[in-house]
Coordinates of N, CA and C in Angstrom, one line a residue:
X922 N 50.7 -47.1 187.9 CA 50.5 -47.1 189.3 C 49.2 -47.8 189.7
X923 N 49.2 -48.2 191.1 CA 47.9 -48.7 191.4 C 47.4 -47.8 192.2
X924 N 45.7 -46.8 191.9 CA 45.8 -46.1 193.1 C 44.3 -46.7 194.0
X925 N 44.8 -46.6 195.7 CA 44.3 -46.9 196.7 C 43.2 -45.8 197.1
X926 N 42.3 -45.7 197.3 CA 41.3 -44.7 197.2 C 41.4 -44.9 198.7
X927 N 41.6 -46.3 199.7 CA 41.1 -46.6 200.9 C 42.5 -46.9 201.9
X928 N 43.3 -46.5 201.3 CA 44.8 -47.1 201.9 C 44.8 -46.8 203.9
X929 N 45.5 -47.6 204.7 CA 45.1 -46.8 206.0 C 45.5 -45.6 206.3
X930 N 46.6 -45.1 205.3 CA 46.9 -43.8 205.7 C 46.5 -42.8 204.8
X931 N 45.6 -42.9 204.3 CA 44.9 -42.3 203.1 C 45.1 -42.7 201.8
X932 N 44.3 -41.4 200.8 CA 44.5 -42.4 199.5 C 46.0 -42.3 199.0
X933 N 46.6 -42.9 197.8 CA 47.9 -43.0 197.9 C 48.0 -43.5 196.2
X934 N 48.8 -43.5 195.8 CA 49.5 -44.1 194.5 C 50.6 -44.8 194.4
X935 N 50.2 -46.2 194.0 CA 51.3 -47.3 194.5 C 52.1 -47.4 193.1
X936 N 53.4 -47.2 192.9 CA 53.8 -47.7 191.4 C 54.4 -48.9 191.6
X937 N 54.1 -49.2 190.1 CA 53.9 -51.1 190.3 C 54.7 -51.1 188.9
X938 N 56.2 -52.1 189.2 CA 57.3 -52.6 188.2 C 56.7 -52.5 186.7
X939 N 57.5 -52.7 185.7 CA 57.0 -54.1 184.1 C 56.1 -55.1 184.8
X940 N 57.1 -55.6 185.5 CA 57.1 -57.2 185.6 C 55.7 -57.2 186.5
X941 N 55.1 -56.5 187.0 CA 54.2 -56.5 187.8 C 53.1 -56.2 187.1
X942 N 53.3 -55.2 186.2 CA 52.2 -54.8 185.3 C 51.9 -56.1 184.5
X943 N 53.2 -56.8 183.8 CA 52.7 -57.7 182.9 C 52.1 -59.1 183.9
X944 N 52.6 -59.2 185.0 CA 51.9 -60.3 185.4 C 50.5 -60.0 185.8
X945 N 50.0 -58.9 186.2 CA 48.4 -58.3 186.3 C 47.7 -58.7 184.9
X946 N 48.3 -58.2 184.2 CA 47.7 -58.0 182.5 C 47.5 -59.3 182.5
X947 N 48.0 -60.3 182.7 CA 48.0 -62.1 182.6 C 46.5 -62.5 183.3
X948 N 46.2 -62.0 184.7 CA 44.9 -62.4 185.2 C 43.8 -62.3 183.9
X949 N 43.0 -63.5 183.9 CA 41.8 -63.0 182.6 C 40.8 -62.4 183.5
X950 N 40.3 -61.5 183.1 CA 39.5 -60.3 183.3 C 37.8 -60.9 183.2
X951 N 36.8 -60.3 184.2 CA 35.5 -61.1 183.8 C 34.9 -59.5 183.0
X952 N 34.1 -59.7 181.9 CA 33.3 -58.6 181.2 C 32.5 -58.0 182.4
X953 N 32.5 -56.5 182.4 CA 31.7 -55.6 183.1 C 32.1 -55.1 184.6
X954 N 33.3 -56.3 185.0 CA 33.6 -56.3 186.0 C 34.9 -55.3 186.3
X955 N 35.5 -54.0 187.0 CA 36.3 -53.3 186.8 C 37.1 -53.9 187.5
X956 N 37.5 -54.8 188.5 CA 38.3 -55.0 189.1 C 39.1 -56.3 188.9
X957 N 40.8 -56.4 188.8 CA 41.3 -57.5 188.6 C 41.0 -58.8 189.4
X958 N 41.2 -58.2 190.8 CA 40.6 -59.6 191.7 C 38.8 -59.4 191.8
X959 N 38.5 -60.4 191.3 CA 37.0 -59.9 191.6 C 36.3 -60.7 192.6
X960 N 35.2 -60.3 193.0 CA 34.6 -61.5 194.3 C 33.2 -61.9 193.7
X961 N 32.5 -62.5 194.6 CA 31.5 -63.6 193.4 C 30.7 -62.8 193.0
X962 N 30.1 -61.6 194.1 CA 29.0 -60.7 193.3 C 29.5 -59.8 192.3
X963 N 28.5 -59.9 191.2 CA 28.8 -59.4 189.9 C 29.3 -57.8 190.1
X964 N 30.6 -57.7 189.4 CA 31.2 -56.3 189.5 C 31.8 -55.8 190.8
X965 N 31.4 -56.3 191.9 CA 32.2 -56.6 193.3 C 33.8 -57.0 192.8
X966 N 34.4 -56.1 194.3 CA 36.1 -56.6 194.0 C 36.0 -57.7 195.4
X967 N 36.9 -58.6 195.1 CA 37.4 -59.3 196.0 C 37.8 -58.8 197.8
X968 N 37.1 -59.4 198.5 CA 37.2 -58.6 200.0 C 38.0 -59.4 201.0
X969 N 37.7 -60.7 201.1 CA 38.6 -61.6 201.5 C 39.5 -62.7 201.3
X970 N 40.4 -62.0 201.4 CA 41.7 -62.8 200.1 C 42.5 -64.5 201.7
X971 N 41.7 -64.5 202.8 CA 42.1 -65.2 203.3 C 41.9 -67.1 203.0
X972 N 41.6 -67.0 202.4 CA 41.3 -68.5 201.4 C 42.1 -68.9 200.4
X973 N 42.1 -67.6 199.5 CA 43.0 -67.4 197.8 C 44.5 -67.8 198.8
X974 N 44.6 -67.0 200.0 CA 46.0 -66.9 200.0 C 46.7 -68.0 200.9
X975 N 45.7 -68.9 201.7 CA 45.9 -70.2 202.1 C 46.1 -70.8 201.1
X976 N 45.6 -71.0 199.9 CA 45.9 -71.9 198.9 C 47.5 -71.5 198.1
X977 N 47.7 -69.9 198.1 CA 48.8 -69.6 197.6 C 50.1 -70.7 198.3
X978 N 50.0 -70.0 200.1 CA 51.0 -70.6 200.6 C 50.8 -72.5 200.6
X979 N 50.0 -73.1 200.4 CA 50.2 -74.4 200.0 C 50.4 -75.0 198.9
X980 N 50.4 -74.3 198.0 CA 50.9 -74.6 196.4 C 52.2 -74.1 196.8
X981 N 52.7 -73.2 197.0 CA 54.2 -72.5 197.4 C 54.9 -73.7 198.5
X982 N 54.0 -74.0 198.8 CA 54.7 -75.3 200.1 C 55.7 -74.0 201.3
X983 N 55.1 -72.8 201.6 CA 55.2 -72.3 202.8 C 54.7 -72.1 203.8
X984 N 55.5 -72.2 204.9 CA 55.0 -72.1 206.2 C 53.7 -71.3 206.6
X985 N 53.1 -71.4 207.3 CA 51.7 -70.0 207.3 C 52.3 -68.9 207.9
X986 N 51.9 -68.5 206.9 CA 52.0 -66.9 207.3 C 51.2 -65.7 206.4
X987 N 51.3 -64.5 207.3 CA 50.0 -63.6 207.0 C 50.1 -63.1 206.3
X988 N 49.4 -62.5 205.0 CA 49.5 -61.3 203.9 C 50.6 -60.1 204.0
X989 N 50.4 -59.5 205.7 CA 50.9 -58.5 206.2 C 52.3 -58.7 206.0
X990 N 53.0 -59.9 206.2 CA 54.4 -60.5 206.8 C 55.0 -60.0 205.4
X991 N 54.5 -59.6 204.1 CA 54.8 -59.7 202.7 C 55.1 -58.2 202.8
X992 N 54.9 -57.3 203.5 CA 55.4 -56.0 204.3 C 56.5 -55.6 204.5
X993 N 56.5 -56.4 205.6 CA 57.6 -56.7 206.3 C 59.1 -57.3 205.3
X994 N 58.7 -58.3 204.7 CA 59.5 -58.8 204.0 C 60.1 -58.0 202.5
X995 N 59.2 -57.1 202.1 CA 59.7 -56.3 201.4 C 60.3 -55.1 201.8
X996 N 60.4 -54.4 203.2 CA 61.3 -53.7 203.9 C 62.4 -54.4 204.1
X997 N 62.5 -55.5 204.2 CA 63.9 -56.7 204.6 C 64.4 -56.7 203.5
X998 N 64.0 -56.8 202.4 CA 64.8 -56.7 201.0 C 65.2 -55.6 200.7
X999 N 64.9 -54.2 201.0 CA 65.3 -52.9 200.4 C 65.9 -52.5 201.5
X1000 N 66.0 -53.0 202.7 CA 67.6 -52.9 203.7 C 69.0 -53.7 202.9
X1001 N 68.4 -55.3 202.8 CA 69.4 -55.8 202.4 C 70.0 -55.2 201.2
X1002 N 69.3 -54.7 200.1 CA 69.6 -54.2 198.7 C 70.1 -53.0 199.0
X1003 N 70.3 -52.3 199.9 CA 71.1 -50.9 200.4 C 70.1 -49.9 200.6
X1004 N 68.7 -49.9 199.9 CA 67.9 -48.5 200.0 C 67.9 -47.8 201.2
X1005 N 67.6 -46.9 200.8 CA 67.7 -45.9 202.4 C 66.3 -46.4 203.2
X1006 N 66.0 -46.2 204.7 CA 64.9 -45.9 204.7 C 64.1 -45.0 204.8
X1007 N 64.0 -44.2 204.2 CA 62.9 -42.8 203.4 C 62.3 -43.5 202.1
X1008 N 63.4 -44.0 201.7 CA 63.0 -45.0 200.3 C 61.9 -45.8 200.1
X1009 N 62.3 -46.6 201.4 CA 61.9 -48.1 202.1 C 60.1 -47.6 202.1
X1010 N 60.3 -46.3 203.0 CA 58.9 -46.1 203.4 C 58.1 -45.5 202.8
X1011 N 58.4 -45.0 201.3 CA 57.9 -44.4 200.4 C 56.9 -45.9 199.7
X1012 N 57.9 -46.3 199.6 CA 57.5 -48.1 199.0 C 56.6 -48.8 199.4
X1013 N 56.4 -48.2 200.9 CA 55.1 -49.1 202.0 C 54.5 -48.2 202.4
X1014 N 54.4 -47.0 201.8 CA 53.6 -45.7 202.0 C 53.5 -45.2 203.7
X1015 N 54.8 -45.8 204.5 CA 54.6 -45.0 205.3 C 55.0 -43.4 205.5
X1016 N 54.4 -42.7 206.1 CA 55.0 -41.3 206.6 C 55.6 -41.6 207.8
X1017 N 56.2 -42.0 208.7 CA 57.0 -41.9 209.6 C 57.9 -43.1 209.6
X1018 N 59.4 -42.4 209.2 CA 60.2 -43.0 209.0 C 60.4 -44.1 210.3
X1019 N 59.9 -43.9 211.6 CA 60.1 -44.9 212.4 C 59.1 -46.0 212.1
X1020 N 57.7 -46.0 211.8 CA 57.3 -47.3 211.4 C 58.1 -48.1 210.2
X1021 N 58.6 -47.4 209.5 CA 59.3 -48.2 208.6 C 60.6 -49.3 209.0
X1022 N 61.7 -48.5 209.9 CA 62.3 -49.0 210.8 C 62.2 -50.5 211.6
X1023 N 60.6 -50.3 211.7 CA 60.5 -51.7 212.4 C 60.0 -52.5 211.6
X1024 N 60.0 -52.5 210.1 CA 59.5 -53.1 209.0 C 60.6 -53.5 208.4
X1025 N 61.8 -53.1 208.5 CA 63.6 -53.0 207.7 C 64.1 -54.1 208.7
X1026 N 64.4 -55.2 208.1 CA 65.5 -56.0 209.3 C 66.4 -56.8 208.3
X1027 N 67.4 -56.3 208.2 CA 68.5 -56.7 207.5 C 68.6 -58.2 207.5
X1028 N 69.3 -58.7 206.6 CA 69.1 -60.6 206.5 C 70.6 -60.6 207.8
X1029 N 71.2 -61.7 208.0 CA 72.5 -62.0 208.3 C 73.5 -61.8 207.9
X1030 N 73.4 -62.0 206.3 CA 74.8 -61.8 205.9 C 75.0 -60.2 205.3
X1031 N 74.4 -59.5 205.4 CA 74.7 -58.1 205.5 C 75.6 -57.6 206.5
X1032 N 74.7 -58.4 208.2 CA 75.3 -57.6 209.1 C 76.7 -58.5 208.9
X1033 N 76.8 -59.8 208.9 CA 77.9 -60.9 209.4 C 79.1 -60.0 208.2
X1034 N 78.7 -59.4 207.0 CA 79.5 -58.8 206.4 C 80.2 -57.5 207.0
X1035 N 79.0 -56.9 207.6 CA 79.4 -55.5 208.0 C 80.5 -55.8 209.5
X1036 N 79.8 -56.2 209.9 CA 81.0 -56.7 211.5 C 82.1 -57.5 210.9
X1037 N 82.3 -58.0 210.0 CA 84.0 -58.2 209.2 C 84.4 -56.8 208.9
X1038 N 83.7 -56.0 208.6 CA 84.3 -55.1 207.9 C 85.0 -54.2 208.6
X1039 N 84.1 -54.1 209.5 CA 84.3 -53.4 210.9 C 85.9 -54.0 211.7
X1040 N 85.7 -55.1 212.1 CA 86.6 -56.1 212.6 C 87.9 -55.4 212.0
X1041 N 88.1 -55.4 210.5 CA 89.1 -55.8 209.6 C 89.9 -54.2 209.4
X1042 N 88.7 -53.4 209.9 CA 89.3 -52.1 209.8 C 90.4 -51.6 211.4
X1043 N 89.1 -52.5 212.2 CA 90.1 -52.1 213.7 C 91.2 -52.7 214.2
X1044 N 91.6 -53.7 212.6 CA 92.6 -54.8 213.1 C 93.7 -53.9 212.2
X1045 N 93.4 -53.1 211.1 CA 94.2 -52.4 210.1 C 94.7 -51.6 211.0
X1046 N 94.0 -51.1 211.8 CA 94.2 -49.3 213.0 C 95.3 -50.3 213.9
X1047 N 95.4 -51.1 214.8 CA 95.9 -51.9 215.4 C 97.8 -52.5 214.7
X1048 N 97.5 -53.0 213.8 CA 98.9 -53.6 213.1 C 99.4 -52.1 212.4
X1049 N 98.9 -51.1 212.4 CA 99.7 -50.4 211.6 C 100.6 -49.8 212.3
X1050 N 101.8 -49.0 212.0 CA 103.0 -48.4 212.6 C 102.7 -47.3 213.1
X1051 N 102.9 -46.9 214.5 CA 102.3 -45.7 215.5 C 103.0 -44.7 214.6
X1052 N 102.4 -43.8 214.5 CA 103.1 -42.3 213.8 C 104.1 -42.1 215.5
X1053 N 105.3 -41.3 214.4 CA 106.0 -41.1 215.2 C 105.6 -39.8 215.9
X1054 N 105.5 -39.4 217.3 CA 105.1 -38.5 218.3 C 105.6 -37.0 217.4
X1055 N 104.7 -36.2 217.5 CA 105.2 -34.8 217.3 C 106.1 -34.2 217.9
X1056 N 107.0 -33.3 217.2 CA 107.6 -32.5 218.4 C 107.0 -30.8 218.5
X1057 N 105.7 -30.7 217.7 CA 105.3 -29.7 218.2 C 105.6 -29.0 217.1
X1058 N 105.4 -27.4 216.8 CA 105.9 -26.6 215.7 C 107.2 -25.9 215.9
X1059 N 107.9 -26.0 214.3 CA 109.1 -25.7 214.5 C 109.5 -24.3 214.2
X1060 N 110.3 -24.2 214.6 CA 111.1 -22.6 215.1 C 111.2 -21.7 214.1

């Protein structure tokens, strides 16, 4: 886990994948300094990542966009991936399932799937053979 002593909604414990762990472990580490991202003063952590991350998105060759958006975009993947959102908001440490909500936006072909599905079901109810009318209970 990674834990947040300062998170906005208090402190918190983030758990972080393998693959997350191992790609942290990869940063080389400066001697004395406890923090992975560090900033120039000695033993200081990193405070403004708006530089590091302008350079991310132009090595990435993506459009600008904000640290935050990376939020957002991982609620968009644990809609599209099916998670619930209780899940979702566990993940982005919200407590109120409605901020999470506006964090979740399903891609297109989720919904373009679900509205076939839908479609395909009311076309099934439609073509099928009317049940024959009751005559009520018998004698």
């Amino acid at each position: 886990v990674i834990s947040l002593a300062d998170a906005k909604g208090g402190p918190r414990d983030v758990p972080i994948t393998d693959r997350v762990q191992r790609e942290l472990s990869q940063i080389p580490r400066i001697a004395g300094n406890p923090y992975v991202f560090c900033g120039k003063k000695n033993g200081a952590p990193l405070v403004n990542v708006a530089k590091p991350w302008r350079r991310v998105l132009t090595l990435a060759e993506i459009e600008p966009a904000r640290v935050h958006d990376l939020r957002h975009t991982v609620g968009s993947i644990g809609v599209t991936a099916g998670a619930s959102l209780p899940l979702i908001g566990g993940v982005l440490g919200h407590k109120n399932p409605m901020t999470t909500q506006r964090y979740a936006h399903p891609s297109d072909e989720p919904i373009r799937a679900t509205s076939s599905a839908i479609a395909e079901y009311v076309a099934d109810a439609l073509d099928s053979e009317p049940a024959e009318p009751s005559s009520g209970p018998s004698d």
